[in-house]
Structure formats: C-alpha cells, structure tokens
XYZ file of C-alpha atoms in Angstrom:
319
model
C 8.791 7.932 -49.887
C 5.270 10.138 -50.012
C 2.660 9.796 -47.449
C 0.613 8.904 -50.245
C 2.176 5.690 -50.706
C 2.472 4.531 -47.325
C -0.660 2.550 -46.036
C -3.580 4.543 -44.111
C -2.379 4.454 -40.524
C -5.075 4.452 -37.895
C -4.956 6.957 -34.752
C -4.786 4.859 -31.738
C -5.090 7.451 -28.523
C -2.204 5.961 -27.372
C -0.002 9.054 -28.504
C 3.729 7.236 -27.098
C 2.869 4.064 -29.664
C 1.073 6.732 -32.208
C 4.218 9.171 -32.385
C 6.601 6.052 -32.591
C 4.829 4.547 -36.104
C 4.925 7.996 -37.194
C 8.423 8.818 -36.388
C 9.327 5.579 -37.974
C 8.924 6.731 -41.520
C 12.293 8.905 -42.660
C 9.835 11.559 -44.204
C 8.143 12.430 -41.198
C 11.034 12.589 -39.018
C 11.945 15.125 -42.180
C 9.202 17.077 -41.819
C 8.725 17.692 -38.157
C 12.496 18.326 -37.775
C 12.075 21.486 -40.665
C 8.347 21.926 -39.379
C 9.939 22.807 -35.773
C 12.766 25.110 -37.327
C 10.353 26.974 -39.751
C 7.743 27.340 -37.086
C 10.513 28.826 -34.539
C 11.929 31.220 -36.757
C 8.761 32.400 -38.728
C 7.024 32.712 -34.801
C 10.254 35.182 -34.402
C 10.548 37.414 -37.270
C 6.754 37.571 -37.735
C 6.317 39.016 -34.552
C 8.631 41.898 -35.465
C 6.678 42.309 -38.791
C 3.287 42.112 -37.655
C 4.675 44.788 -34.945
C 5.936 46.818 -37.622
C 3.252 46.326 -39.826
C 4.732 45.164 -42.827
C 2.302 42.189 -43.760
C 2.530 43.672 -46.943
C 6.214 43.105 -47.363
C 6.366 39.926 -46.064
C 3.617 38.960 -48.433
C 5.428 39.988 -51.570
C 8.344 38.202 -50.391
C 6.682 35.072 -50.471
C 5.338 35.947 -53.774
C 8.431 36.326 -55.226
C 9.549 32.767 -54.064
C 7.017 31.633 -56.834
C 9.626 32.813 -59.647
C 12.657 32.259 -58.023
C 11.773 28.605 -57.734
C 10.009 28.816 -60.933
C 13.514 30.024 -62.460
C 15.644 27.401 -60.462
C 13.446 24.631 -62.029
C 13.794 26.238 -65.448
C 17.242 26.667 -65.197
C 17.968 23.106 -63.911
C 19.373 24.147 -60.190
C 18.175 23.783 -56.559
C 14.916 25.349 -55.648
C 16.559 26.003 -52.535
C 18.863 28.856 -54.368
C 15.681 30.453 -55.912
C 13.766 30.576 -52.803
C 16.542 31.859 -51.221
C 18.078 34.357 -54.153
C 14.876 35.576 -55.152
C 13.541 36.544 -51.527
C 16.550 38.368 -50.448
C 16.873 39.920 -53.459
C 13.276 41.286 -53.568
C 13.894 42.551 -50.042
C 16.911 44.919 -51.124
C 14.973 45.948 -54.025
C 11.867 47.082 -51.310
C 14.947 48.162 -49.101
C 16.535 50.444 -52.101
C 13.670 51.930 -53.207
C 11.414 53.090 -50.527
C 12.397 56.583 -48.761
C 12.409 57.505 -45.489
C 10.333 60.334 -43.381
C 6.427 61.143 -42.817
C 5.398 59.142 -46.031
C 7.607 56.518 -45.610
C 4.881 54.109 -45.416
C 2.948 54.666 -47.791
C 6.092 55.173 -50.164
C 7.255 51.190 -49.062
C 3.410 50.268 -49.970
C 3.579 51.426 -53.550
C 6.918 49.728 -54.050
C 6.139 46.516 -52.665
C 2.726 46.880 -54.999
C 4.755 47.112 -58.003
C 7.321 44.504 -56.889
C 4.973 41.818 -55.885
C 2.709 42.705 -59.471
C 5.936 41.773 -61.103
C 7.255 39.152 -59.582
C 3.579 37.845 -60.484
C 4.201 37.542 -64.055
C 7.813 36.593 -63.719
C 6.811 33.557 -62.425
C 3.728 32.879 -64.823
C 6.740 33.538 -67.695
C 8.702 30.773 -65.944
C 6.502 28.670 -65.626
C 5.234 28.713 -69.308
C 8.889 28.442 -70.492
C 9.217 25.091 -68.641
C 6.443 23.332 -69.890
C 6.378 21.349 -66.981
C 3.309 19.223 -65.622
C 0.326 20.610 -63.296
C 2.362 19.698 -60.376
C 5.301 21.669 -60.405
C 3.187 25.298 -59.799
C 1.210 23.315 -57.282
C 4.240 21.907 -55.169
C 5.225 25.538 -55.437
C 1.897 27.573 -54.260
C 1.276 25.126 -51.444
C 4.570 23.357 -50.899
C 5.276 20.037 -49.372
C 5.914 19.279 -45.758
C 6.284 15.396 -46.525
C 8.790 15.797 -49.332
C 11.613 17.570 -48.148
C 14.783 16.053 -47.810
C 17.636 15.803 -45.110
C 19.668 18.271 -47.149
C 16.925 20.889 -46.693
C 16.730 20.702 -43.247
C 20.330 21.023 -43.187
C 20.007 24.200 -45.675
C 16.658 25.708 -43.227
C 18.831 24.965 -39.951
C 21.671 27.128 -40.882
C 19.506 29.833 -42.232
C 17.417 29.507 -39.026
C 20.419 29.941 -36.786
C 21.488 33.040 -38.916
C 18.228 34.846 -38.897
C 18.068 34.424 -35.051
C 21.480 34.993 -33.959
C 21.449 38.267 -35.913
C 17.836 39.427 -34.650
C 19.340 38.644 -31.141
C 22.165 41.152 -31.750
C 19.730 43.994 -33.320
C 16.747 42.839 -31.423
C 16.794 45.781 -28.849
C 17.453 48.494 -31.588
C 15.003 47.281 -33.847
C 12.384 47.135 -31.261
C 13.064 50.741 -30.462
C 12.787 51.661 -34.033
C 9.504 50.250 -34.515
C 7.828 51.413 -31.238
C 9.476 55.047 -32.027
C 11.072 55.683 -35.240
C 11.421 59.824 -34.991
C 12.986 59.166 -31.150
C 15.051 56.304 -32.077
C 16.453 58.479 -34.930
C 17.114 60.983 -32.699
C 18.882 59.041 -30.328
C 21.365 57.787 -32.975
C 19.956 54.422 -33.598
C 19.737 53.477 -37.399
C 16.578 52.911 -38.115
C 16.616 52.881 -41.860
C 19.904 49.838 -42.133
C 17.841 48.294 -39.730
C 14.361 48.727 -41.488
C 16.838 46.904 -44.759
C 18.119 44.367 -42.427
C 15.093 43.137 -41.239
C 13.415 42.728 -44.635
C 16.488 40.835 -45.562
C 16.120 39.003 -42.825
C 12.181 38.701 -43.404
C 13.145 37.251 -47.025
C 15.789 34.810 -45.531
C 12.846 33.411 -43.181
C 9.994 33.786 -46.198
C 12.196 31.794 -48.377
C 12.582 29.088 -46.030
C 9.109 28.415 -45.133
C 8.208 28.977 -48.863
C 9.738 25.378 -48.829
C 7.823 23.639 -46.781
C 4.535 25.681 -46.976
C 4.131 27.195 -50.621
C 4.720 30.176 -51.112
C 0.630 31.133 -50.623
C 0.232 29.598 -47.140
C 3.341 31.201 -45.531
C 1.377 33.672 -43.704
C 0.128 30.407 -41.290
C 3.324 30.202 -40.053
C 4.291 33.378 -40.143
C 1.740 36.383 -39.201
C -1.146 33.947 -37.099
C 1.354 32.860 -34.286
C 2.456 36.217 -33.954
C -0.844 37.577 -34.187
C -2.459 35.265 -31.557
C 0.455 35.821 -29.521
C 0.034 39.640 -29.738
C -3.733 38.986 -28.725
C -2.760 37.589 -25.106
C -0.098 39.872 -24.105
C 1.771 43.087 -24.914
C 5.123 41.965 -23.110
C 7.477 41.444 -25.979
C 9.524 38.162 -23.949
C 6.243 36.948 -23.359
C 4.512 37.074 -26.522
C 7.781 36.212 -28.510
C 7.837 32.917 -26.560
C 4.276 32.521 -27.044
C 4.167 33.181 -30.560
C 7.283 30.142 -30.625
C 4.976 27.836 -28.479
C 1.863 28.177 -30.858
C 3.419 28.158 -34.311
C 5.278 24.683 -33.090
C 2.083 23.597 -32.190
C 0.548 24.455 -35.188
C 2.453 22.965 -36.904
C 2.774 19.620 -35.348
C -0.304 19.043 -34.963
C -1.165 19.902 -38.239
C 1.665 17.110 -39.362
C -0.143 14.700 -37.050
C -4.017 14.989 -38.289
C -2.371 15.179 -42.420
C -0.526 11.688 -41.180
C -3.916 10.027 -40.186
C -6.371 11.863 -42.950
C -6.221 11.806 -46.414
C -6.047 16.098 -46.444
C -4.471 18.846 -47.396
C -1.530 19.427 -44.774
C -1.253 23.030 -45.157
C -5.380 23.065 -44.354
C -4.637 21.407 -41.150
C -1.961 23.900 -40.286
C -3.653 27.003 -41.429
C -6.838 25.584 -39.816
C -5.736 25.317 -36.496
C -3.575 28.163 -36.354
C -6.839 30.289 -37.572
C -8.805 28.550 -34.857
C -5.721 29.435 -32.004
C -6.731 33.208 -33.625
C -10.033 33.202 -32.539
C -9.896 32.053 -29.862
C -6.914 34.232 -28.256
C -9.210 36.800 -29.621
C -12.334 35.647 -27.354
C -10.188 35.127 -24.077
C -8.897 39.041 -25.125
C -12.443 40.193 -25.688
C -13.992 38.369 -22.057
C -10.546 39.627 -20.076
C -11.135 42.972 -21.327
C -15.085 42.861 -20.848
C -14.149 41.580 -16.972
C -12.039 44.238 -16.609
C -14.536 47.036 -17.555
C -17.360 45.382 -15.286
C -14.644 45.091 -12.570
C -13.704 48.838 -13.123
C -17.791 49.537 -12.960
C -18.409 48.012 -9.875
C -15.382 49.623 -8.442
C -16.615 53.106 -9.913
C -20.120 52.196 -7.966
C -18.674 51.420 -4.873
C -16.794 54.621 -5.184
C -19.722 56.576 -5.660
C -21.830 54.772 -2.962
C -19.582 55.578 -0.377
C -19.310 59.378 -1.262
C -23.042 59.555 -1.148
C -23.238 57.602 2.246
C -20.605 60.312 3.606
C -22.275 63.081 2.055
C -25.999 61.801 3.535
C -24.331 62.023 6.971
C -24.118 66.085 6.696
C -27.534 67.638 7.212
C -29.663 69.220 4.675
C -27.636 73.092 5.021
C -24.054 72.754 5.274
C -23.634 72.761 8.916
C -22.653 69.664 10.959
C-alpha cells in the first residue's frame, strides 16, 4: 500500500495518538525502520568521507547506483543486487586505479570524473533498452521511502551491521590515515587497503541509501549530518554521535511532515537537514564571534593594567 492511496490524515498535536495512526500502516513502520538504519550508517561513514574529503567519490558512487538498478530492472533481478553490485564495484574500480603519493588526490579526482561520466551513460543505455514507463528512472533518481518492503530492511540491516562492525575494527587506523597520511605511513599503518576499504565500504552504505533516497538525494543523508555535525564540534565521539542524532532526525521528521502533506519526501528530508546546516553554521559563526570579543576584552584588560603599572613609575626611570 502507497501513501498515495491511503486517505489524507490530519496532524493532531497530540504526537502519542499522531505516531500511533501513523505506525499503524505496514509501510510506514517500513520506512522508519530502514529510514533509522540508513540514517545511522550514512551519519557514520559520511563523517569519515566528508573528513577525508572524498564528496566526490561518494557522489559517483551514488551515480553509479542509477545503472546498476537500471541493469537489474533490465535484466529481470532485484534492484537490491544492482545497487549493491554496481556500488562496490565502482569503488574497486576508483580503488584500482588511483595511485598513491603527493598527487594522489588529484589522481582519485580524474578517475572518479571518468567513472561517474560513464556510469552516466550506462544507465541512460539501460534505461533506453527497457522501454519502461516515466516512473521507473524517477523511482530511481529520487527513490521511495514509502515503498520499500520488509525484505529490504532485512537486506539494509545486515549491510548496516557490516559496514559498522568493520569501521569499528579499522576506525582508529583510518582516522589516523586521514588526519596524517605521510606519518601514518610511516608508522606502518596501511593507509592505501584502508583508503580501498573505506570506499568499499562507502559503496556498501551509498547503495543502501540509493534505495530509499534515489540515487540524486543521497548526499541528505549522507554528507549534511556529517557536515552539521562537523560545524559544532571537532571531537570525533562527539560529532560522530551528533552526526547519528541529526541524520535520524532528519529523517523522521521528514517521514512525518511527507505523511501529513501531499510532498515530495525527499524535499522534506533534504529541507530540514539543509536548514540543521545553517543553522549549526550560525551557532559556529556567533560562538566563534564571542570568543574573539571575549579574547578582546581580555587583551584590553591586559593592556589596561600594564599601563596603570607603568603610570605608577615617574616620568625618568627612577622610582
């Protein structure tokens, strides 16, 4: 059952009575069940690639979910195996073919570039060999929070428990390799399996909330959290947790206003998350514009008393 066939529900303010005629239709408990796992692992592994600033990357990954999905549909399997084959797949080829050293970066840019360009027009092939109606693409660039099925939270729990019991094993390492790469080298630590395992990992977590999001509006759940986070604070625990807290939020409440309007869901989502943005960006710019007038007056006090000691010396040098 759609939301679009279920009568126009009226917001209450009574949220207990509110969340219980929600929670009463199978599809929403659905979608805030996969909404909670996306947002918790896209919160996780987006703070690690915003921190290693590979946007970029994850960007392509979730363009290349257009043709794996596009293929599965083609081919007559599970979208779930394109999102999923297509990400990780794209992630070894990003993995394979960029180099490591001084240029690195700018190496991995050109490469994901050219990968993303054509994953592009693998999935425009796809989708002209299918034939299929207006829909299909659509479903696919913006996804579906109120269609998914038991079976695909099943599928995004297990991947979700995967991706974070693995970053909890390489978390410490990887967080040294970003912060540091030439030290953590030095020291031993792999930094270029890891750099492959975490853009694995990125395409596990891309693929998923390709699902639910489309495969154009995964960067809601997966760069603003950990972007607003990263605004507040600069203690990893801290933001990690936060970036969990507001991508959960973002996306619940986004599930809540797209239950009682007749809107886009992924506007809601993106909306509010964008709005989280700015304003974590405000409360950054005011503590850091309190903090320079606090360090001002400080620095005037400071210079007040030295002239009140020096005024006490008369005019010559001698006391």
């Amino acid at each position: 059952m759609l939301l679009a066939d279920a009568p126009s529900p009226a917001f209450s303010w009574n949220l207990f009575t509110d969340l219980q005629e929600m929670w009463a239709y199978p599809f929403m408990v659905n979608a805030c069940r996969a909404g909670a796992i996306v947002a918790l692992v896209c919160a996780v592994v987006g703070w690690f690639m915003v921190l290693r600033r590979q946007t970029f990357a994850g960007h392509t990954l979730s363009v290349a979910a257009f043709p794996g999905a596009s293929l599965a549909i083609l081919l007559g399997l599970s979208t779930s195996l394109g999102y999923f084959g297509f990400c990780v797949a794209t992630a070894l080829v990003i993995a394979a073919l960029g180099r490591k050293g001084r240029d690195a970066g700018a190496e991995e840019s050109a490469v994901t570039g050219t990968v993303q360009a054509f994953a592009l027009a693998c999935g425009y092939l796809f989708i002209s060999l299918y034939k299929g109606l207006l829909e299909g693409p659509t479903a696919l660039l913006f996804g579906s929070f109120l269609g998914i099925t038991t079976g695909q939270v099943t599928v995004l729990a297990v991947v979700g428990v995967i991706v974070l019991a693995v970053l909890a094993v390489i978390g410490r390492p990887l967080l040294f390799a970003t912060v540091d790469p030439e030290v953590a080298a030095g020291r031993g630590v792999p930094v270029r399996l890891l750099s492959a395992l975490f853009l694995v990992l990125l395409g596990a977590a891309t693929a998923g909330a390709s699902q639910i999001t489309g495969t154009l509006l995964v960067f809601a759940l997966m760069v603003i959290p950990a972007a607003t986070a990263q605004q507040l604070t600069a203690r990893p625990g801290l933001s990690l947790a936060l970036a969990a807290l507001v991508g959960l939020a973002c996306c619940w409440l986004g599930l809540i206003a797209a239950y009682y309007q007749p809107y886009p869901l992924g506007f809601f989502v993106t909306g509010i998350a964008f709005a989280g943005y700015l304003l974590a960006h405000l409360v950054r710019i005011l503590g850091e514009a309190r903090g320079r007038a606090g360090g001002s007056r400080a620095g005037g006090s400071r210079a007040r008393r030295s002239r009140r000691r020096g005024s006490s010396f008369p005019i010559g040098g001698t006391a």
